[in-house]
Amino acid sequence: MRAPKLADESLSMVGGYDKARAISERSLAPPLYQTISFPLESAEVARRVFDQEDPYTDYIYTRRHNPTTSIFEERMALLEGGEAGLATSSGMSAIFCVASYLLENGAEAVISNRVYTRVFELFTKTLSKFGVTVRVVNDPTDLSEWEQTVSKETQLLYVETPSNPGLVISDIKALSEIAQSYNVPLIVDNTLATPVSQKPLGLGATAVIESVSKYVTGNGTTLGGALITRKDWVEEIRKTEYLQYGMAPSPFNSWLCLLGLETLKLRMIQHSENATRVAAYLENHPKVGTVNFPGLETHPQHELAKKQMNGLYGGLLSFSLKDERMEKAFDLLNALRTITHAIHEGSSRSVICHPPSTNFADLTDEEMEKAEIPKSLIRLSVGIENGDDLLNDLEQALNQV
Ligand SMILES: Cc1ncc(COP(=O)(O)O)c(C=O)c1O
């Protein structure tokens, strides 16, 4: 019997673990295989497993693959509309896996500068140690800059959209076309949109990476990542970089991610609704300067976001106070009573931070200026609490600064 075609909300529940499997496992919830190794019934069987042309179809050792993690990988691949998925111990390790698989010594990568700091450092500092040249696009919304930066030596294009912390939207379809014209892959970081809002592979990207530590798990308990791309790449990476670097997640983390996925769409609807309200409130507040949120009509790429993001703009926004002194931003953060000060985003609980003095502080002043991160920038990850409570908290805190 052919499997029915299911919508995202349903795939989030049964993808990779359908009714027949649940019955055969005698477990409604996906089972947690919290084990490193999988006993083989005899030495002869073990030899056969290792003798297979592709020995990786039987479970052997969790650093390679694990049945709980496999369900999560299949569910992520179904949601992203990709051929296969690879779960990793963090978002960073997903990026490192695919970048080090694709880039050889002497290769060139072209990346947007509106990426999370550690990703920027991974490309510009760490990968360059291995003989990779990295060319940086300073305005990822300017397609002509991408065209001018890509060359015959380029082996991959990398973009994050929406970007952290500036919420810049890049045109995935147009960038895919540029990548295709050079016959190179486009890799998209889909962390802040998630597959229920945006499907980069459907727009022509070759690979998607995600930090599932954020919205996918949702409750801030689990560090994890995912790569979704061509099946042959996933198979190849699994038996090389992934296995050698030790990038596999704990099965328990994969299991927590599966629980998180069940409510992803519901949560994203609420994140998006709350963030839209908060962004509109901040935009009209006399003490607030710029507000960056792709759902606002005043956002410079709002029309593109509307087309690309399926009407759900996520929960992340950033803003500056009109009084741009850093102490003023600190005063606001310290005056909040419900919204919690933490370096995180995408959790059900609202969190706020000041990126220029914390997780983006390692960028040089010049890099920060080019990435348009002013010293006054505050990042707010709007959660799924009651929207009135969030506005009241912001109101009382803004009254104090
Ligand atoms: C957009 C984005 N991509 C990737 C990462 C890295 O993810 P992880 O913390 O899971 O390694 C982060 C972390 O903040 C992020 O914000």
Tab-separated table of C-alpha atoms and ligand atoms in Angstrom:
chain	number	residue	atom	x	y	z
A	1	MET	CA	0.000	0.000	0.000
A	2	ARG	CA	1.385	3.388	-1.005
A	3	ALA	CA	1.916	5.816	1.904
A	4	PRO	CA	-0.509	8.770	1.827
A	5	LYS	CA	0.930	12.200	1.001
A	6	LEU	CA	0.969	14.039	4.310
A	7	ALA	CA	1.129	17.695	5.321
A	8	ASP	CA	3.898	19.026	7.600
A	9	GLU	CA	1.851	18.772	10.813
A	10	SER	CA	1.239	15.076	10.104
A	11	LEU	CA	4.807	14.349	8.989
A	12	SER	CA	5.976	15.943	12.251
A	13	MET	CA	4.051	13.208	14.047
A	14	VAL	CA	4.539	10.085	11.923
A	15	GLY	CA	7.402	10.812	9.489
A	16	GLY	CA	9.940	7.983	9.717
A	17	TYR	CA	7.714	6.151	12.179
A	18	ASP	CA	4.418	5.275	10.580
A	19	LYS	CA	1.480	3.309	11.924
A	20	ALA	CA	2.777	-0.078	10.729
A	21	ARG	CA	6.153	0.540	12.403
A	22	ALA	CA	4.500	1.708	15.645
A	23	ILE	CA	2.463	-1.505	15.716
A	24	SER	CA	5.451	-3.707	14.987
A	25	GLU	CA	7.556	-1.958	17.658
A	26	ARG	CA	4.588	-2.090	20.089
A	27	SER	CA	5.326	1.525	21.027
A	28	LEU	CA	3.196	4.560	20.203
A	29	ALA	CA	6.103	6.923	20.790
A	30	PRO	CA	9.293	6.387	18.761
A	31	PRO	CA	11.488	4.089	20.869
A	32	LEU	CA	14.668	5.407	22.423
A	33	TYR	CA	17.644	3.163	21.584
A	34	GLN	CA	19.987	4.552	24.217
A	35	THR	CA	22.842	2.255	23.267
A	36	ILE	CA	26.230	2.586	21.670
A	37	SER	CA	26.399	-0.810	20.046
A	38	PHE	CA	24.083	-3.379	18.458
A	39	PRO	CA	24.872	-7.032	19.229
A	40	LEU	CA	25.463	-9.185	16.175
A	41	GLU	CA	24.195	-12.752	16.422
A	42	SER	CA	27.426	-14.449	15.371
A	43	ALA	CA	30.956	-13.750	14.150
A	44	GLU	CA	29.841	-14.834	10.670
A	45	VAL	CA	27.001	-12.298	10.674
A	46	ALA	CA	29.410	-9.598	11.861
A	47	ARG	CA	31.781	-10.384	9.005
A	48	ARG	CA	28.893	-10.300	6.515
A	49	VAL	CA	27.763	-6.921	7.816
A	50	PHE	CA	31.243	-5.470	7.448
A	51	ASP	CA	31.689	-7.179	4.051
A	52	GLN	CA	28.660	-5.552	2.488
A	53	GLU	CA	29.482	-3.195	-0.284
A	54	ASP	CA	27.829	-0.517	1.817
A	55	PRO	CA	28.205	-1.859	5.341
A	56	TYR	CA	26.193	0.970	6.775
A	57	THR	CA	22.704	-0.446	6.306
A	58	ASP	CA	22.852	-2.563	9.478
A	59	TYR	CA	23.108	-0.837	12.839
A	60	ILE	CA	26.570	-1.426	14.248
A	61	TYR	CA	27.680	1.520	16.366
A	62	THR	CA	25.904	4.767	17.327
A	63	ARG	CA	28.702	7.041	16.107
A	64	ARG	CA	27.664	5.829	12.616
A	65	HIS	CA	23.913	5.554	13.074
A	66	ASN	CA	21.219	4.614	15.543
A	67	PRO	CA	17.555	3.624	15.068
A	68	THR	CA	16.177	6.553	17.111
A	69	THR	CA	18.413	9.020	15.288
A	70	SER	CA	17.393	7.452	11.946
A	71	ILE	CA	13.734	8.258	12.635
A	72	PHE	CA	14.675	11.854	13.363
A	73	GLU	CA	16.812	12.030	10.207
A	74	GLU	CA	14.009	10.671	8.055
A	75	ARG	CA	11.456	13.024	9.626
A	76	MET	CA	13.680	16.065	9.019
A	77	ALA	CA	14.297	14.973	5.410
A	78	LEU	CA	10.553	14.574	4.821
A	79	LEU	CA	9.818	17.988	6.315
A	80	GLU	CA	12.536	19.716	4.303
A	81	GLY	CA	11.569	17.809	1.142
A	82	GLY	CA	15.082	16.356	0.780
A	83	GLU	CA	16.353	12.907	-0.152
A	84	ALA	CA	18.118	12.158	3.125
A	85	GLY	CA	19.057	13.611	6.472
A	86	LEU	CA	22.026	13.400	8.777
A	87	ALA	CA	21.606	14.310	12.450
A	88	THR	CA	24.588	15.873	14.195
A	89	SER	CA	25.622	16.798	17.711
A	90	SER	CA	25.124	20.551	17.055
A	91	GLY	CA	24.279	22.979	14.296
A	92	MET	CA	27.978	23.829	14.016
A	93	SER	CA	28.937	20.200	13.440
A	94	ALA	CA	26.367	19.895	10.615
A	95	ILE	CA	27.993	22.884	8.895
A	96	PHE	CA	31.515	21.585	9.462
A	97	CYS	CA	30.562	18.128	8.139
A	98	VAL	CA	29.137	19.374	4.855
A	99	ALA	CA	31.719	22.142	4.332
A	100	SER	CA	34.695	19.868	4.945
A	101	TYR	CA	33.130	17.208	2.693
A	102	LEU	CA	32.699	19.654	-0.192
A	103	LEU	CA	35.830	21.787	0.137
A	104	GLU	CA	39.220	20.509	-0.888
A	105	ASN	CA	42.554	22.111	-0.208
A	106	GLY	CA	42.805	25.046	-2.638
A	107	ALA	CA	39.026	25.382	-2.978
A	108	GLU	CA	37.055	28.574	-2.677
A	109	ALA	CA	33.843	29.174	-0.717
A	110	VAL	CA	31.600	32.205	-1.085
A	111	ILE	CA	29.654	33.085	2.057
A	112	SER	CA	27.253	35.767	3.196
A	113	ASN	CA	28.623	37.917	6.029
A	114	ARG	CA	25.177	37.838	7.723
A	115	VAL	CA	25.795	34.538	9.447
A	116	TYR	CA	26.113	33.487	13.052
A	117	THR	CA	29.579	34.501	14.391
A	118	ARG	CA	30.903	30.966	14.881
A	119	VAL	CA	29.929	30.094	11.307
A	120	PHE	CA	31.761	33.176	10.072
A	121	GLU	CA	34.819	32.140	12.109
A	122	LEU	CA	34.557	28.520	10.946
A	123	PHE	CA	34.836	29.604	7.319
A	124	THR	CA	37.177	32.590	7.603
A	125	LYS	CA	39.544	31.245	10.271
A	126	THR	CA	39.326	27.469	10.706
A	127	LEU	CA	38.642	26.254	7.162
A	128	SER	CA	41.179	28.689	5.777
A	129	LYS	CA	43.798	26.777	7.842
A	130	PHE	CA	43.075	23.818	5.548
A	131	GLY	CA	43.845	25.806	2.413
A	132	VAL	CA	40.320	27.023	1.666
A	133	THR	CA	39.912	30.572	0.372
A	134	VAL	CA	36.774	32.248	1.662
A	135	ARG	CA	35.207	35.176	-0.171
A	136	VAL	CA	32.697	37.186	1.802
A	137	VAL	CA	29.608	38.867	0.360
A	138	ASN	CA	28.940	42.002	2.421
A	139	ASP	CA	25.422	42.658	1.200
A	140	PRO	CA	23.735	39.292	0.646
A	141	THR	CA	20.595	41.020	-0.694
A	142	ASP	CA	22.618	42.384	-3.600
A	143	LEU	CA	22.653	39.645	-6.249
A	144	SER	CA	25.228	41.478	-8.341
A	145	GLU	CA	27.692	41.245	-5.418
A	146	TRP	CA	27.239	37.465	-5.362
A	147	GLU	CA	27.713	37.343	-9.162
A	148	GLN	CA	30.930	39.356	-8.846
A	149	THR	CA	32.271	37.261	-5.958
A	150	VAL	CA	31.646	33.779	-7.376
A	151	SER	CA	34.350	32.500	-9.695
A	152	LYS	CA	35.358	29.329	-11.546
A	153	GLU	CA	37.256	28.287	-8.401
A	154	THR	CA	34.144	28.479	-6.191
A	155	GLN	CA	33.008	25.164	-4.732
A	156	LEU	CA	30.098	26.260	-2.574
A	157	LEU	CA	27.813	29.168	-1.706
A	158	TYR	CA	26.600	29.560	1.866
A	159	VAL	CA	23.773	31.732	3.151
A	160	GLU	CA	21.702	32.110	6.331
A	161	THR	CA	18.154	33.431	5.892
A	162	PRO	CA	16.676	34.998	7.941
A	163	SER	CA	20.022	35.962	9.392
A	164	ASN	CA	21.015	36.155	13.032
A	165	PRO	CA	20.866	38.821	14.511
A	166	GLY	CA	19.950	41.289	11.727
A	167	LEU	CA	17.017	39.302	10.228
A	168	VAL	CA	18.226	39.984	6.688
A	169	ILE	CA	16.387	37.954	4.044
A	170	SER	CA	18.344	36.517	1.119
A	171	ASP	CA	16.694	35.371	-2.088
A	172	ILE	CA	17.139	31.581	-2.063
A	173	LYS	CA	15.735	31.018	-5.560
A	174	ALA	CA	17.923	33.689	-7.164
A	175	LEU	CA	21.031	32.444	-5.308
A	176	SER	CA	20.261	28.869	-6.371
A	177	GLU	CA	20.224	30.038	-9.975
A	178	ILE	CA	23.619	31.710	-9.557
A	179	ALA	CA	24.982	28.536	-7.900
A	180	GLN	CA	23.549	26.347	-10.669
A	181	SER	CA	25.084	28.523	-13.373
A	182	TYR	CA	28.491	27.706	-11.826
A	183	ASN	CA	27.457	24.118	-11.157
A	184	VAL	CA	28.155	24.485	-7.431
A	185	PRO	CA	25.933	23.765	-4.414
A	186	LEU	CA	24.047	26.398	-2.456
A	187	ILE	CA	23.859	25.593	1.261
A	188	VAL	CA	21.166	27.355	3.275
A	189	ASP	CA	20.997	27.683	7.058
A	190	ASN	CA	17.265	27.282	7.724
A	191	THR	CA	17.503	27.484	11.533
A	192	LEU	CA	15.435	30.606	12.052
A	193	ALA	CA	12.662	29.770	9.588
A	194	THR	CA	12.498	25.980	10.114
A	195	PRO	CA	10.986	23.736	7.424
A	196	VAL	CA	7.417	24.624	8.401
A	197	SER	CA	8.041	28.196	7.268
A	198	GLN	CA	10.581	27.864	4.474
A	199	LYS	CA	11.702	25.035	2.151
A	200	PRO	CA	15.058	26.020	0.638
A	201	LEU	CA	15.425	22.735	-1.284
A	202	GLY	CA	12.133	23.408	-3.071
A	203	LEU	CA	13.563	26.788	-4.116
A	204	GLY	CA	16.633	25.174	-5.666
A	205	ALA	CA	19.168	24.943	-2.794
A	206	THR	CA	21.307	21.799	-2.729
A	207	ALA	CA	21.613	21.369	1.019
A	208	VAL	CA	19.970	22.672	4.157
A	209	ILE	CA	21.564	22.805	7.555
A	210	GLU	CA	19.789	23.558	10.764
A	211	SER	CA	20.638	24.123	14.369
A	212	VAL	CA	17.860	21.976	15.836
A	213	SER	CA	18.944	23.312	19.243
A	214	LYS	CA	16.555	26.189	18.510
A	215	TYR	CA	12.942	25.908	17.283
A	216	VAL	CA	12.996	22.200	16.409
A	217	THR	CA	13.493	21.098	20.012
A	218	GLY	CA	11.853	24.277	21.239
A	219	ASN	CA	12.383	23.929	24.952
A	220	GLY	CA	16.066	24.804	25.171
A	221	THR	CA	17.114	21.373	26.412
A	222	THR	CA	18.968	19.918	23.461
A	223	LEU	CA	21.984	20.791	21.383
A	224	GLY	CA	21.707	19.292	17.907
A	225	GLY	CA	21.982	19.836	14.180
A	226	ALA	CA	20.785	18.411	10.913
A	227	LEU	CA	21.968	18.306	7.326
A	228	ILE	CA	19.409	17.518	4.633
A	229	THR	CA	20.628	16.982	1.126
A	230	ARG	CA	21.234	14.429	-1.654
A	231	LYS	CA	21.161	10.800	-0.542
A	232	ASP	CA	24.571	10.000	-2.088
A	233	TRP	CA	26.174	12.892	-0.142
A	234	VAL	CA	24.593	11.815	3.120
A	235	GLU	CA	25.760	8.217	2.604
A	236	GLU	CA	29.262	9.356	1.714
A	237	ILE	CA	29.546	11.842	4.602
A	238	ARG	CA	28.180	9.281	7.074
A	239	LYS	CA	30.989	6.860	6.360
A	240	THR	CA	33.758	9.482	6.212
A	241	GLU	CA	33.696	12.891	7.947
A	242	TYR	CA	30.769	12.075	10.244
A	243	LEU	CA	32.205	8.790	11.417
A	244	GLN	CA	35.765	10.101	11.727
A	245	TYR	CA	34.992	13.401	13.458
A	246	GLY	CA	32.452	11.832	15.821
A	247	MET	CA	29.583	14.129	14.905
A	248	ALA	CA	26.674	11.869	15.915
A	249	PRO	CA	24.164	13.130	18.479
A	250	SER	CA	23.237	11.242	21.602
A	251	PRO	CA	20.171	9.039	20.851
A	252	PHE	CA	18.423	10.741	23.758
A	253	ASN	CA	18.889	14.111	22.048
A	254	SER	CA	17.451	12.713	18.807
A	255	TRP	CA	14.489	11.429	20.808
A	256	LEU	CA	13.966	14.877	22.395
A	257	CYS	CA	14.127	16.416	18.909
A	258	LEU	CA	11.414	14.001	17.758
A	259	LEU	CA	9.216	15.140	20.649
A	260	GLY	CA	9.926	18.751	19.721
A	261	LEU	CA	9.022	18.237	16.065
A	262	GLU	CA	5.537	17.050	17.014
A	263	THR	CA	4.554	20.591	18.025
A	264	LEU	CA	6.843	22.583	15.716
A	265	LYS	CA	4.168	24.024	13.425
A	266	LEU	CA	1.860	24.980	16.305
A	267	ARG	CA	4.729	26.676	18.092
A	268	MET	CA	5.929	28.500	14.970
A	269	ILE	CA	2.427	29.910	14.434
A	270	GLN	CA	2.428	31.248	17.998
A	271	HIS	CA	6.052	32.518	17.807
A	272	SER	CA	5.238	34.325	14.602
A	273	GLU	CA	2.008	35.839	15.944
A	274	ASN	CA	3.651	37.048	19.167
A	275	ALA	CA	6.732	38.384	17.369
A	276	THR	CA	4.572	40.271	14.862
A	277	ARG	CA	2.734	41.951	17.760
A	278	VAL	CA	5.929	42.731	19.651
A	279	ALA	CA	7.652	44.093	16.511
A	280	ALA	CA	4.680	46.386	15.762
A	281	TYR	CA	4.622	47.563	19.384
A	282	LEU	CA	8.358	48.324	19.391
A	283	GLU	CA	8.201	50.054	16.015
A	284	ASN	CA	5.655	52.518	17.407
A	285	HIS	CA	7.396	53.112	20.733
A	286	PRO	CA	8.927	56.607	21.059
A	287	LYS	CA	12.110	55.277	22.712
A	288	VAL	CA	12.772	52.617	20.038
A	289	GLY	CA	14.769	53.265	16.865
A	290	THR	CA	15.144	50.573	14.194
A	291	VAL	CA	13.245	47.278	14.462
A	292	ASN	CA	14.331	44.308	12.327
A	293	PHE	CA	11.608	41.737	11.739
A	294	PRO	CA	10.762	40.264	8.309
A	295	GLY	CA	7.025	40.287	9.080
A	296	LEU	CA	6.965	44.101	9.301
A	297	GLU	CA	5.899	45.895	6.132
A	298	THR	CA	8.759	48.334	6.732
A	299	HIS	CA	11.355	45.515	6.566
A	300	PRO	CA	13.403	46.104	3.385
A	301	GLN	CA	12.895	42.508	2.175
A	302	HIS	CA	9.333	42.070	3.441
A	303	GLU	CA	7.938	41.211	-0.020
A	304	LEU	CA	10.613	38.537	-0.511
A	305	ALA	CA	9.987	37.159	2.992
A	306	LYS	CA	6.260	36.987	2.219
A	307	LYS	CA	6.996	34.890	-0.873
A	308	GLN	CA	9.694	32.715	0.642
A	309	MET	CA	8.491	32.150	4.203
A	310	ASN	CA	4.994	30.763	3.931
A	311	GLY	CA	3.448	33.500	6.082
A	312	LEU	CA	5.354	32.458	9.220
A	313	TYR	CA	8.167	34.851	10.049
A	314	GLY	CA	9.505	33.094	13.143
A	315	GLY	CA	10.046	34.569	16.589
A	316	LEU	CA	13.379	36.354	16.279
A	317	LEU	CA	13.647	40.115	16.023
A	318	SER	CA	16.244	42.737	16.836
A	319	PHE	CA	16.048	46.425	17.604
A	320	SER	CA	17.953	49.465	18.846
A	321	LEU	CA	16.896	52.147	21.247
A	322	LYS	CA	16.936	55.736	19.956
A	323	ASP	CA	19.422	56.484	22.699
A	324	GLU	CA	22.186	54.292	21.299
A	325	ARG	CA	24.435	54.245	24.357
A	326	MET	CA	25.258	50.663	25.322
A	327	GLU	CA	24.347	51.343	28.983
A	328	LYS	CA	20.795	52.093	27.848
A	329	ALA	CA	20.514	48.679	26.163
A	330	PHE	CA	21.898	47.076	29.336
A	331	ASP	CA	19.366	49.027	31.461
A	332	LEU	CA	16.527	47.680	29.349
A	333	LEU	CA	17.752	44.087	29.578
A	334	ASN	CA	18.167	44.383	33.338
A	335	ALA	CA	14.720	45.931	33.854
A	336	LEU	CA	12.781	43.050	32.283
A	337	ARG	CA	10.917	40.796	34.705
A	338	THR	CA	9.537	37.959	32.564
A	339	ILE	CA	11.671	37.979	29.437
A	340	THR	CA	14.878	36.245	30.466
A	341	HIS	CA	18.404	37.336	29.666
A	342	ALA	CA	20.140	34.380	27.968
A	343	ILE	CA	22.274	33.582	24.936
A	344	HIS	CA	19.797	31.487	23.026
A	345	GLU	CA	17.007	31.771	20.508
A	346	GLY	CA	14.073	29.728	19.310
A	347	SER	CA	12.892	28.435	22.660
A	348	SER	CA	9.267	28.564	23.774
A	349	ARG	CA	10.423	30.888	26.533
A	350	SER	CA	11.261	34.446	25.465
A	351	VAL	CA	14.934	35.347	25.768
A	352	ILE	CA	16.826	38.552	25.152
A	353	CYS	CA	20.497	39.487	24.800
A	354	HIS	CA	22.878	42.147	23.551
A	355	PRO	CA	24.814	40.454	20.688
A	356	PRO	CA	27.576	43.103	20.220
A	357	SER	CA	28.846	42.525	23.772
A	358	THR	CA	28.206	38.760	23.893
A	359	ASN	CA	27.855	36.159	21.147
A	360	PHE	CA	28.901	38.542	18.328
A	361	ALA	CA	31.630	40.294	20.346
A	362	ASP	CA	34.403	38.328	18.632
A	363	LEU	CA	33.786	40.076	15.323
A	364	THR	CA	36.115	42.990	14.672
A	365	ASP	CA	34.601	46.485	14.627
A	366	GLU	CA	34.968	46.489	10.848
A	367	GLU	CA	33.253	43.094	10.471
A	368	MET	CA	30.442	44.266	12.744
A	369	GLU	CA	29.998	47.435	10.754
A	370	LYS	CA	29.930	45.522	7.475
A	371	ALA	CA	27.402	43.090	8.945
A	372	GLU	CA	25.341	46.096	10.113
A	373	ILE	CA	25.384	45.121	13.777
A	374	PRO	CA	25.301	48.423	15.675
A	375	LYS	CA	26.684	48.517	19.227
A	376	SER	CA	23.153	49.285	20.416
A	377	LEU	CA	21.532	46.164	18.917
A	378	ILE	CA	19.293	44.095	21.184
A	379	ARG	CA	18.127	40.644	20.065
A	380	LEU	CA	14.785	39.349	21.292
A	381	SER	CA	13.673	35.794	20.671
A	382	VAL	CA	9.935	36.032	21.193
A	383	GLY	CA	8.492	32.933	22.796
A	384	ILE	CA	5.017	31.493	22.969
A	385	GLU	CA	3.922	33.010	26.283
A	386	ASN	CA	0.795	35.159	26.431
A	387	GLY	CA	1.428	38.114	24.078
A	388	ASP	CA	-0.080	40.679	26.497
A	389	ASP	CA	2.329	39.570	29.224
A	390	LEU	CA	5.293	40.106	26.900
A	391	LEU	CA	4.108	43.573	25.873
A	392	ASN	CA	3.479	44.530	29.519
A	393	ASP	CA	6.985	43.429	30.455
A	394	LEU	CA	8.545	45.440	27.613
A	395	GLU	CA	6.391	48.457	28.496
A	396	GLN	CA	7.417	48.517	32.156
A	397	ALA	CA	11.096	48.027	31.213
A	398	LEU	CA	11.024	50.750	28.531
A	399	ASN	CA	9.451	53.109	31.068
A	400	GLN	CA	12.585	52.687	33.186
A	401	VAL	CA	15.176	53.566	30.530
B	1	LIG	C1	21.506	30.707	12.622
B	1	LIG	C2	22.367	29.765	13.393
B	1	LIG	N1	22.965	28.734	12.761
B	1	LIG	C3	23.758	27.862	13.426
B	1	LIG	C4	24.001	27.985	14.777
B	1	LIG	C5	24.867	26.983	15.484
B	1	LIG	O1	24.052	26.063	16.124
B	1	LIG	P1	24.455	25.205	17.427
B	1	LIG	O2	24.435	26.134	18.581
B	1	LIG	O3	23.369	24.170	17.485
B	1	LIG	O4	25.791	24.617	17.146
B	1	LIG	C6	23.408	29.041	15.480
B	1	LIG	C7	23.650	29.195	16.926
B	1	LIG	O5	23.272	30.146	17.558
B	1	LIG	C8	22.575	29.947	14.768
B	1	LIG	O6	21.989	30.992	15.380
